[in-house]
Structures are given as structure tokens and as C-alpha cells.
Amino acid sequence: MGIIEVLLARANTATVTKSGNDSTASIGGNPFQTINGAISAIVASNAQGITILVYPGTYDEVVTLPDGNSLKGISASTVILSKNVSSNTTLLTMGNNTTVEDITLQLTSSVHVDLTGIAFPGTTAQSASAKGLAVRVDNAGAGTGGTSNVYGVHSFGTGNPTFGTSNFVNSSVTVRSAGLGNKRGILVDSNPQTFNCQNAMIQSINGGGAGSYIAGEVNRTGASLNLIGCTLEGGTADISQSAGTLTIGSTQLINSTANSLGFSTFGQPSIFFWAQPGVIGLGTSFYRPGTASLTGTEVIIRISQRCIVKTLNIRSLVSPGIGTTVNWTVRKNGDDTGLTASMNGLQNSAINDDVSLTYETGDTLSLKVSTALISTIADTVVQVEIV
């Protein structure tokens, strides 16, 4: 005798199995064979509060979740939403007040077309949540000669999550592509919005070619991407705050790269500071670690492990004076970098939080100050953040 599977009818549940039948299925009754069969029944009855419960199997479908409903797999290792395509495709599109859980999303192509694993359009980021997903988007086989934009998770709407809402949690994203174009694990752009990601592994892997490979990026003024307890790895950069605000907390950047741009941190980062008593003299000088007078000889600090240096912040007790400008420059291995800041006139503070620098183990860090005119500036404190 074979094994007989008995599925008990559940209220407010649309069951999906590979042995189901969309023609005879119903919500709370017999199982559907496809996820879209269950969605069609939900849309036809204008229902909300329905859970689409998916049993093991590979489902060759593209899915848009209707507002107010959820999609749940028995296990992400056995329930696979998979599609191989030859045209621009988004595999799963979230709706308002929707949840998707415990499913593997697998979108592949052998040609250069634009691909998105999961999309958060409109106001969906305000209330939609994806949990326990494995998102895999791959067109590396398309070769290095073409262009395609490939995203694991793409939020491009106007939603701002309610308190306690994580949009993408306990999940993983692997984007693998080749050629030219933007390849992103998570991308937040197009509109002012907020997207929260927690406890996720995010990768953007270069399969060959000169494209841009970034694990997590925000690229819109007024938009925010928050990453808590995540691990990110990108071929070009782990993270990028191209526009808007990117904030990380308890997050590992595998390559310690931030696209040479600034970002923010939850909590207090490690701080290194220099303090100089007295007036800064004419010409070029260097700071000593701690509180000490300036010197004409460069004083270096050896970095013990790979890190990011960011947010150059300067304060002075006495301003430079009218017509005088004072410049500070963070140096790496004896060379000037783009992490600079200036004060002039009656200013008593300056900050550069738009630039970040990656330092390798054994690299040296130093701080240079210069002024072309005699200045009254005195008693300065300079600090940088180390992540």
C-alpha cells in the first residue's frame, strides 16, 4: 500500500500541494495545485486574512500577494518558488499588510534581463514582512558582454514601517550576475521611505564583468535603510549610502567596504581622537595621538585589523579668525585621502560624514593640519569613528 496523505480543511486557509487541483479547490476546502490558483480564489472572493499554506515542491510561478493575506511554506528547504525567464521579471511582489514566510525564491536567466527576487512597491514597506526566506537571483551565465540590473530585494515605494515592523528578517539573499549594470542584494531607491532589515545574510557576487556589485544600498534622498544583526558581502562594496541614510548595528561587513561613502551606526562606534593644546602654527603639522603638541614629523598609528574609518569631526575653543582657513586631512600610508574638513572665519566646528576609508591590517593612519595664513585657532579636538 502507498502512503495516503490526509489534509484537514482549515478555515481561512488556502492549501497548496503538487497533487491539488485548482478546478476543485476552495479556501478552507480541497487543496489548490498552484499558488496563483489560491490567489485567484482570494481575489475573486475579495477575501483578506487568508493564509496560503504551501506544501513541499517546486512551483514554477510568478506571484503577486493580494493585500491583507499571507504566504507560508512548510519549510524553506522544501518549498521553492522558482522561475527561469528570458524577459524582465519580478518573482514575488508584496502587497499591503502581507507576510511571506519559509520559502525559497529562485529566479534565474541565461540572458541579460532585469531581475528582482522580491519587490516592495507602493506603501507596502509600511506593513509587509518577509521572514525565513532564501532569495537567490542568478544570471551569471549570461556572460560579460551585456547589461542587466539584478536585485535580490528591491524597495521603491513610499512606505514607512510601523513600530516594530521588520521588512526582511531571518533571511538570506544571494545575487550572482555578470556583465554591466547594477547588481544589488538589497536596494532602497526611487522614493522617500524606510526599509528595515534584521538578521540577514546578503551577498552580491561578481560572476565576471565590470558591473557594480553592492550588497546593501540606499540611493534616494529622504530614504532610509536600516541593517541590524546582518552580514553583507559585495564585490564592489558591502554597503553604499549613495543618497539618503544607511544605518547599521551589530552588522558585519565582510570586506569592510562602504563605497568610500559615509553611513551611520546604531549605538556608539569605536572612537579615536587627537587633541592639541595651544595655537596651530603656520604651514603643515601633524597631530600626536592623545593630547599633545603638534609636530612637523608625521606620527603614524598602525591599524591592527581591517576596518572602516569615517566621520571626521573637529572642534576648537578658539576660531581661525576672519580671512583664515584651516584644513585637516586623514592620511593613509603616508598619503592624503578624501576624508578632509575645513574651518574658517568664526567657525568652531567642522565635520565630514560623507566619506569612508577602508584600512587593511598593517596600514597606517595619521592626521595632518595645514593653514596658509597665520591663524588664531587654538585648543582643537579631532576624532574619527572606526567601524
Short mmCIF file of N, CA, C and O in Angstrom, two decimals, residues 157-272:
data_model
loop_
_atom_site.label_atom_id
_atom_site.label_comp_id
_atom_site.label_asym_id
_atom_site.label_seq_id
_atom_site.Cartn_x
_atom_site.Cartn_y
_atom_site.Cartn_z
N GLY A 157 8.97 52.05 -2.97
CA GLY A 157 7.72 52.76 -2.72
C GLY A 157 7.88 53.90 -1.74
O GLY A 157 8.94 54.51 -1.62
N THR A 158 6.80 54.17 -0.99
CA THR A 158 6.76 55.30 -0.06
C THR A 158 6.43 54.86 1.35
O THR A 158 6.05 55.68 2.19
N GLY A 159 6.57 53.59 1.64
CA GLY A 159 6.16 53.07 2.95
C GLY A 159 7.17 53.35 4.05
O GLY A 159 8.37 53.34 3.83
N ASN A 160 6.66 53.60 5.24
CA ASN A 160 7.48 53.73 6.44
C ASN A 160 6.95 52.76 7.48
O ASN A 160 5.82 52.89 7.93
N PRO A 161 7.75 51.74 7.85
CA PRO A 161 7.24 50.67 8.72
C PRO A 161 6.70 51.19 10.04
O PRO A 161 7.25 52.13 10.63
N THR A 162 5.61 50.59 10.48
CA THR A 162 5.10 50.90 11.81
C THR A 162 6.08 50.38 12.85
O THR A 162 6.96 49.57 12.57
N PHE A 163 5.95 50.84 14.07
CA PHE A 163 6.88 50.48 15.14
C PHE A 163 6.99 48.97 15.29
O PHE A 163 5.99 48.27 15.40
N GLY A 164 8.21 48.47 15.28
CA GLY A 164 8.44 47.04 15.47
C GLY A 164 8.36 46.20 14.22
O GLY A 164 8.55 44.99 14.27
N THR A 165 8.10 46.82 13.05
CA THR A 165 7.99 46.06 11.81
C THR A 165 9.37 45.89 11.16
O THR A 165 10.06 46.87 10.90
N SER A 166 9.77 44.64 10.94
CA SER A 166 10.97 44.34 10.16
C SER A 166 10.51 43.83 8.81
O SER A 166 9.77 42.85 8.72
N ASN A 167 10.95 44.48 7.74
CA ASN A 167 10.50 44.11 6.40
C ASN A 167 11.15 42.84 5.89
O ASN A 167 10.53 42.08 5.14
N PHE A 168 12.39 42.61 6.30
CA PHE A 168 13.13 41.44 5.82
C PHE A 168 13.93 40.90 6.99
O PHE A 168 14.86 41.55 7.46
N VAL A 169 13.56 39.71 7.49
CA VAL A 169 14.12 39.23 8.75
C VAL A 169 14.42 37.74 8.69
O VAL A 169 13.70 36.98 8.04
N ASN A 170 15.52 37.33 9.34
CA ASN A 170 15.92 35.92 9.43
C ASN A 170 15.97 35.26 8.05
O ASN A 170 15.48 34.15 7.86
N SER A 171 16.56 35.96 7.10
CA SER A 171 16.54 35.50 5.71
C SER A 171 17.92 35.67 5.08
O SER A 171 18.84 36.24 5.68
N SER A 172 18.06 35.17 3.86
CA SER A 172 19.31 35.33 3.12
C SER A 172 19.02 35.78 1.70
O SER A 172 17.96 35.48 1.14
N VAL A 173 19.98 36.50 1.12
CA VAL A 173 19.90 36.94 -0.27
C VAL A 173 21.23 36.65 -0.94
O VAL A 173 22.29 37.03 -0.43
N THR A 174 21.17 35.99 -2.07
CA THR A 174 22.37 35.78 -2.89
C THR A 174 22.07 36.24 -4.31
O THR A 174 21.21 35.66 -4.98
N VAL A 175 22.73 37.30 -4.73
CA VAL A 175 22.64 37.78 -6.11
C VAL A 175 23.95 37.43 -6.80
O VAL A 175 25.03 37.77 -6.31
N ARG A 176 23.85 36.75 -7.91
CA ARG A 176 25.02 36.39 -8.69
C ARG A 176 24.75 36.81 -10.14
O ARG A 176 23.76 36.40 -10.73
N SER A 177 25.65 37.63 -10.69
CA SER A 177 25.41 38.14 -12.03
C SER A 177 26.75 38.38 -12.72
O SER A 177 27.81 38.19 -12.14
N ALA A 178 26.66 38.78 -13.97
CA ALA A 178 27.85 39.08 -14.77
C ALA A 178 27.55 40.29 -15.65
O ALA A 178 26.42 40.79 -15.69
N GLY A 179 28.59 40.76 -16.35
CA GLY A 179 28.39 41.86 -17.27
C GLY A 179 28.29 43.20 -16.58
O GLY A 179 28.72 43.39 -15.45
N LEU A 180 27.65 44.16 -17.26
CA LEU A 180 27.47 45.51 -16.75
C LEU A 180 26.12 45.65 -16.07
O LEU A 180 25.26 44.76 -16.18
N GLY A 181 25.93 46.76 -15.39
CA GLY A 181 24.67 47.01 -14.72
C GLY A 181 24.83 47.02 -13.21
O GLY A 181 25.92 46.79 -12.66
N ASN A 182 23.72 47.29 -12.52
CA ASN A 182 23.70 47.34 -11.06
C ASN A 182 23.22 46.01 -10.50
O ASN A 182 22.13 45.55 -10.83
N LYS A 183 24.01 45.43 -9.62
CA LYS A 183 23.69 44.15 -9.01
C LYS A 183 23.63 44.38 -7.49
O LYS A 183 24.64 44.68 -6.86
N ARG A 184 22.45 44.26 -6.92
CA ARG A 184 22.25 44.63 -5.53
C ARG A 184 21.59 43.49 -4.74
O ARG A 184 20.61 42.90 -5.20
N GLY A 185 22.11 43.25 -3.54
CA GLY A 185 21.42 42.32 -2.65
C GLY A 185 20.12 42.93 -2.16
O GLY A 185 19.05 42.35 -2.32
N ILE A 186 20.21 44.13 -1.58
CA ILE A 186 19.04 44.92 -1.19
C ILE A 186 19.24 46.34 -1.71
O ILE A 186 20.29 46.94 -1.49
N LEU A 187 18.22 46.86 -2.39
CA LEU A 187 18.26 48.22 -2.91
C LEU A 187 17.03 48.98 -2.44
O LEU A 187 15.90 48.51 -2.60
N VAL A 188 17.24 50.16 -1.87
CA VAL A 188 16.15 51.06 -1.48
C VAL A 188 16.34 52.34 -2.28
O VAL A 188 17.35 53.04 -2.14
N ASP A 189 15.37 52.68 -3.15
CA ASP A 189 15.53 53.85 -4.02
C ASP A 189 14.17 54.38 -4.47
O ASP A 189 13.13 54.00 -3.94
N SER A 190 14.18 55.30 -5.40
CA SER A 190 13.01 55.85 -6.13
C SER A 190 12.18 56.85 -5.34
O SER A 190 11.76 57.87 -5.87
N ASN A 191 11.88 56.58 -4.05
CA ASN A 191 11.02 57.45 -3.26
C ASN A 191 11.52 57.54 -1.82
O ASN A 191 12.17 56.62 -1.33
N PRO A 192 11.17 58.63 -1.11
CA PRO A 192 11.45 58.68 0.33
C PRO A 192 10.68 57.56 1.03
O PRO A 192 9.48 57.39 0.82
N GLN A 193 11.37 56.81 1.89
CA GLN A 193 10.78 55.64 2.53
C GLN A 193 11.75 55.11 3.59
O GLN A 193 12.87 55.61 3.71
N THR A 194 11.32 54.09 4.31
CA THR A 194 12.19 53.40 5.27
C THR A 194 12.05 51.91 5.07
O THR A 194 10.94 51.39 4.88
N PHE A 195 13.18 51.20 5.12
CA PHE A 195 13.17 49.75 4.97
C PHE A 195 14.05 49.16 6.07
O PHE A 195 15.21 49.54 6.23
N ASN A 196 13.48 48.23 6.84
CA ASN A 196 14.18 47.62 7.97
C ASN A 196 14.55 46.18 7.66
O ASN A 196 13.68 45.38 7.27
N CYS A 197 15.81 45.85 7.85
CA CYS A 197 16.32 44.50 7.59
C CYS A 197 17.03 44.01 8.85
O CYS A 197 17.87 44.72 9.42
N GLN A 198 16.69 42.80 9.29
CA GLN A 198 17.24 42.29 10.55
C GLN A 198 17.65 40.83 10.41
O GLN A 198 16.94 40.02 9.81
N ASN A 199 18.83 40.51 10.94
CA ASN A 199 19.33 39.13 10.98
C ASN A 199 19.31 38.48 9.59
O ASN A 199 18.69 37.44 9.39
N ALA A 200 20.00 39.10 8.67
CA ALA A 200 20.01 38.61 7.29
C ALA A 200 21.44 38.48 6.78
O ALA A 200 22.33 39.24 7.16
N MET A 201 21.64 37.51 5.89
CA MET A 201 22.90 37.34 5.16
C MET A 201 22.66 37.82 3.74
O MET A 201 21.78 37.30 3.05
N ILE A 202 23.45 38.81 3.27
CA ILE A 202 23.19 39.45 1.99
C ILE A 202 24.48 39.46 1.17
O ILE A 202 25.50 39.98 1.63
N GLN A 203 24.41 38.93 -0.04
CA GLN A 203 25.58 38.86 -0.91
C GLN A 203 25.25 39.38 -2.31
O GLN A 203 24.15 39.16 -2.82
N SER A 204 26.22 40.04 -2.93
CA SER A 204 26.17 40.40 -4.34
C SER A 204 27.49 39.95 -4.95
O SER A 204 28.53 40.57 -4.72
N ILE A 205 27.43 38.89 -5.73
CA ILE A 205 28.64 38.20 -6.19
C ILE A 205 28.91 38.50 -7.66
O ILE A 205 28.01 38.37 -8.51
N ASN A 206 30.13 38.87 -7.95
CA ASN A 206 30.54 39.18 -9.32
C ASN A 206 30.86 37.89 -10.06
O ASN A 206 31.84 37.21 -9.75
N GLY A 207 30.04 37.56 -11.06
CA GLY A 207 30.27 36.38 -11.87
C GLY A 207 31.11 36.66 -13.09
O GLY A 207 31.26 35.79 -13.96
N GLY A 208 31.68 37.87 -13.17
CA GLY A 208 32.51 38.25 -14.30
C GLY A 208 31.99 39.51 -14.96
O GLY A 208 30.80 39.62 -15.24
N GLY A 209 32.88 40.47 -15.19
CA GLY A 209 32.45 41.70 -15.84
C GLY A 209 32.66 42.91 -14.95
O GLY A 209 33.10 42.81 -13.81
N ALA A 210 32.30 44.08 -15.49
CA ALA A 210 32.61 45.35 -14.84
C ALA A 210 31.37 46.02 -14.26
O ALA A 210 31.32 47.25 -14.15
N GLY A 211 30.37 45.26 -13.86
CA GLY A 211 29.19 45.83 -13.25
C GLY A 211 29.46 46.32 -11.84
O GLY A 211 30.57 46.21 -11.31
N SER A 212 28.44 46.88 -11.20
CA SER A 212 28.52 47.39 -9.84
C SER A 212 27.83 46.39 -8.91
O SER A 212 26.63 46.16 -9.02
N TYR A 213 28.61 45.81 -7.97
CA TYR A 213 28.12 44.73 -7.12
C TYR A 213 28.13 45.19 -5.66
O TYR A 213 29.17 45.26 -5.02
N ILE A 214 26.95 45.53 -5.14
CA ILE A 214 26.83 46.06 -3.78
C ILE A 214 25.77 45.25 -3.03
O ILE A 214 24.67 45.02 -3.53
N ALA A 215 26.11 44.84 -1.80
CA ALA A 215 25.18 44.00 -1.03
C ALA A 215 23.98 44.79 -0.54
O ALA A 215 22.84 44.32 -0.61
N GLY A 216 24.20 45.99 0.00
CA GLY A 216 23.10 46.79 0.51
C GLY A 216 23.27 48.26 0.17
O GLY A 216 24.30 48.86 0.49
N GLU A 217 22.28 48.87 -0.51
CA GLU A 217 22.40 50.26 -0.92
C GLU A 217 21.11 51.02 -0.71
O GLU A 217 20.01 50.50 -0.96
N VAL A 218 21.23 52.26 -0.23
CA VAL A 218 20.13 53.23 -0.27
C VAL A 218 20.56 54.32 -1.23
O VAL A 218 21.69 54.81 -1.17
N ASN A 219 19.65 54.70 -2.15
CA ASN A 219 20.03 55.61 -3.22
C ASN A 219 18.87 56.55 -3.55
O ASN A 219 18.43 56.65 -4.69
N ARG A 220 18.37 57.22 -2.52
CA ARG A 220 17.31 58.21 -2.72
C ARG A 220 17.29 59.15 -1.52
O ARG A 220 17.21 58.70 -0.37
N THR A 221 17.36 60.45 -1.78
CA THR A 221 17.26 61.42 -0.70
C THR A 221 15.94 61.24 0.05
O THR A 221 14.88 61.11 -0.56
N GLY A 222 16.01 61.20 1.37
CA GLY A 222 14.82 61.02 2.18
C GLY A 222 14.50 59.57 2.48
O GLY A 222 13.57 59.28 3.24
N ALA A 223 15.25 58.63 1.88
CA ALA A 223 15.03 57.20 2.13
C ALA A 223 16.01 56.70 3.17
O ALA A 223 17.11 57.24 3.34
N SER A 224 15.61 55.64 3.88
CA SER A 224 16.47 55.06 4.92
C SER A 224 16.49 53.54 4.78
O SER A 224 15.46 52.91 4.55
N LEU A 225 17.69 52.98 4.94
CA LEU A 225 17.88 51.53 5.02
C LEU A 225 18.55 51.23 6.34
O LEU A 225 19.65 51.72 6.62
N ASN A 226 17.88 50.43 7.18
CA ASN A 226 18.39 50.07 8.50
C ASN A 226 18.75 48.59 8.51
O ASN A 226 17.91 47.74 8.19
N LEU A 227 20.00 48.28 8.87
CA LEU A 227 20.51 46.92 8.87
C LEU A 227 20.95 46.57 10.29
O LEU A 227 21.90 47.16 10.81
N ILE A 228 20.27 45.60 10.91
CA ILE A 228 20.58 45.21 12.29
C ILE A 228 20.90 43.72 12.33
O ILE A 228 20.11 42.90 11.85
N GLY A 229 22.05 43.37 12.87
CA GLY A 229 22.43 41.97 13.02
C GLY A 229 22.62 41.27 11.69
O GLY A 229 22.37 40.07 11.59
N CYS A 230 23.10 41.99 10.68
CA CYS A 230 23.24 41.43 9.34
C CYS A 230 24.70 41.17 9.00
O CYS A 230 25.61 41.67 9.64
N THR A 231 24.91 40.37 7.95
CA THR A 231 26.22 40.16 7.36
C THR A 231 26.12 40.48 5.88
O THR A 231 25.23 39.96 5.20
N LEU A 232 27.00 41.35 5.38
CA LEU A 232 26.92 41.79 3.99
C LEU A 232 28.25 41.62 3.29
O LEU A 232 29.31 41.88 3.86
N GLU A 233 28.17 41.18 2.03
CA GLU A 233 29.36 40.99 1.22
C GLU A 233 29.06 41.39 -0.22
O GLU A 233 28.16 40.84 -0.85
N GLY A 234 29.80 42.35 -0.74
CA GLY A 234 29.61 42.79 -2.11
C GLY A 234 30.92 42.85 -2.85
O GLY A 234 31.96 43.22 -2.29
N GLY A 235 30.89 42.52 -4.14
CA GLY A 235 32.10 42.54 -4.94
C GLY A 235 32.67 43.93 -5.13
O GLY A 235 33.89 44.12 -5.15
N THR A 236 31.80 44.94 -5.27
CA THR A 236 32.24 46.33 -5.36
C THR A 236 32.30 46.97 -3.99
O THR A 236 33.27 47.66 -3.66
N ALA A 237 31.26 46.80 -3.20
CA ALA A 237 31.20 47.34 -1.84
C ALA A 237 30.18 46.53 -1.05
O ALA A 237 29.21 46.03 -1.61
N ASP A 238 30.42 46.44 0.25
CA ASP A 238 29.45 45.76 1.11
C ASP A 238 28.18 46.60 1.26
O ASP A 238 27.07 46.08 1.21
N ILE A 239 28.36 47.91 1.47
CA ILE A 239 27.22 48.82 1.61
C ILE A 239 27.51 50.11 0.85
O ILE A 239 28.66 50.42 0.54
N SER A 240 26.44 50.88 0.57
CA SER A 240 26.61 52.16 -0.09
C SER A 240 25.45 53.09 0.25
O SER A 240 24.30 52.77 -0.01
N GLN A 241 25.79 54.22 0.87
CA GLN A 241 24.81 55.27 1.14
C GLN A 241 24.95 56.31 0.03
O GLN A 241 25.47 57.40 0.22
N SER A 242 24.47 55.95 -1.17
CA SER A 242 24.62 56.82 -2.32
C SER A 242 23.80 58.08 -2.19
O SER A 242 24.16 59.14 -2.69
N ALA A 243 22.65 57.97 -1.54
CA ALA A 243 21.80 59.10 -1.16
C ALA A 243 20.87 58.59 -0.08
O ALA A 243 20.57 57.40 -0.01
N GLY A 244 20.39 59.48 0.79
CA GLY A 244 19.56 59.02 1.89
C GLY A 244 20.41 58.63 3.09
O GLY A 244 21.53 59.11 3.27
N THR A 245 19.88 57.72 3.91
CA THR A 245 20.54 57.35 5.17
C THR A 245 20.63 55.84 5.29
O THR A 245 19.62 55.13 5.18
N LEU A 246 21.84 55.33 5.50
CA LEU A 246 22.06 53.92 5.75
C LEU A 246 22.63 53.78 7.16
O LEU A 246 23.64 54.40 7.49
N THR A 247 21.97 52.98 8.00
CA THR A 247 22.38 52.81 9.39
C THR A 247 22.58 51.34 9.68
O THR A 247 21.72 50.52 9.34
N ILE A 248 23.71 50.99 10.31
CA ILE A 248 23.98 49.60 10.66
C ILE A 248 24.17 49.45 12.15
O ILE A 248 24.61 50.37 12.84
N GLY A 249 23.84 48.27 12.66
CA GLY A 249 24.07 47.94 14.05
C GLY A 249 24.33 46.46 14.21
O GLY A 249 23.62 45.65 13.61
N SER A 250 25.36 46.09 14.96
CA SER A 250 25.74 44.69 15.17
C SER A 250 25.83 43.97 13.82
O SER A 250 25.38 42.83 13.68
N THR A 251 26.41 44.64 12.86
CA THR A 251 26.44 44.16 11.48
C THR A 251 27.88 43.97 11.01
O THR A 251 28.73 44.83 11.26
N GLN A 252 28.13 42.86 10.32
CA GLN A 252 29.46 42.55 9.82
C GLN A 252 29.55 42.89 8.35
O GLN A 252 28.73 42.44 7.54
N LEU A 253 30.55 43.67 8.00
CA LEU A 253 30.86 43.96 6.60
C LEU A 253 32.07 43.11 6.22
O LEU A 253 33.19 43.36 6.67
N ILE A 254 31.84 42.09 5.41
CA ILE A 254 32.87 41.09 5.14
C ILE A 254 34.13 41.73 4.56
O ILE A 254 35.26 41.38 4.94
N ASN A 255 33.98 42.67 3.64
CA ASN A 255 35.13 43.30 3.00
C ASN A 255 35.48 44.66 3.60
O ASN A 255 36.41 45.32 3.13
N SER A 256 34.73 45.09 4.62
CA SER A 256 34.94 46.42 5.23
C SER A 256 35.00 47.51 4.17
O SER A 256 35.88 48.37 4.16
N THR A 257 34.01 47.49 3.26
CA THR A 257 33.94 48.49 2.21
C THR A 257 32.56 49.15 2.21
O THR A 257 31.54 48.48 2.33
N ALA A 258 32.56 50.48 2.08
CA ALA A 258 31.31 51.23 2.08
C ALA A 258 31.22 52.14 0.87
O ALA A 258 30.59 53.20 0.91
N ASN A 259 31.84 51.74 -0.25
CA ASN A 259 31.82 52.51 -1.49
C ASN A 259 32.44 53.89 -1.30
O ASN A 259 32.07 54.85 -2.00
N SER A 260 33.34 54.01 -0.33
CA SER A 260 34.02 55.27 0.01
C SER A 260 33.05 56.36 0.44
O SER A 260 33.37 57.56 0.37
N LEU A 261 31.86 55.98 0.92
CA LEU A 261 30.83 56.93 1.34
C LEU A 261 30.56 56.79 2.82
O LEU A 261 30.91 55.79 3.45
N GLY A 262 29.91 57.79 3.38
CA GLY A 262 29.57 57.75 4.80
C GLY A 262 28.37 56.88 5.08
O GLY A 262 27.63 56.47 4.18
N PHE A 263 28.15 56.58 6.36
CA PHE A 263 26.97 55.86 6.83
C PHE A 263 26.88 56.08 8.33
O PHE A 263 27.77 56.69 8.93
N SER A 264 25.80 55.62 8.95
CA SER A 264 25.59 55.81 10.38
C SER A 264 25.57 54.46 11.09
O SER A 264 25.42 53.41 10.47
N THR A 265 25.73 54.51 12.41
CA THR A 265 25.70 53.29 13.22
C THR A 265 24.73 53.44 14.38
O THR A 265 24.57 54.54 14.93
N PHE A 266 24.07 52.33 14.72
CA PHE A 266 23.30 52.29 15.96
C PHE A 266 24.29 52.09 17.11
O PHE A 266 25.22 51.31 17.01
N GLY A 267 24.06 52.79 18.22
CA GLY A 267 24.97 52.64 19.34
C GLY A 267 26.23 53.46 19.13
O GLY A 267 26.35 54.27 18.21
N GLN A 268 27.22 53.24 19.97
CA GLN A 268 28.44 54.03 19.96
C GLN A 268 29.55 53.28 19.26
O GLN A 268 29.98 52.23 19.72
N PRO A 269 30.06 53.79 18.13
CA PRO A 269 31.18 53.14 17.46
C PRO A 269 32.48 53.39 18.22
O PRO A 269 32.54 54.20 19.14
N SER A 270 33.55 52.72 17.82
CA SER A 270 34.86 52.99 18.38
C SER A 270 35.32 54.37 17.91
O SER A 270 35.14 54.75 16.76
N ILE A 271 35.91 55.12 18.84
CA ILE A 271 36.34 56.49 18.55
C ILE A 271 37.85 56.59 18.76
O ILE A 271 38.39 56.08 19.75
N PHE A 272 38.53 57.25 17.81
CA PHE A 272 39.92 57.61 18.02
C PHE A 272 40.01 59.13 17.98
O PHE A 272 39.38 59.76 17.13
#
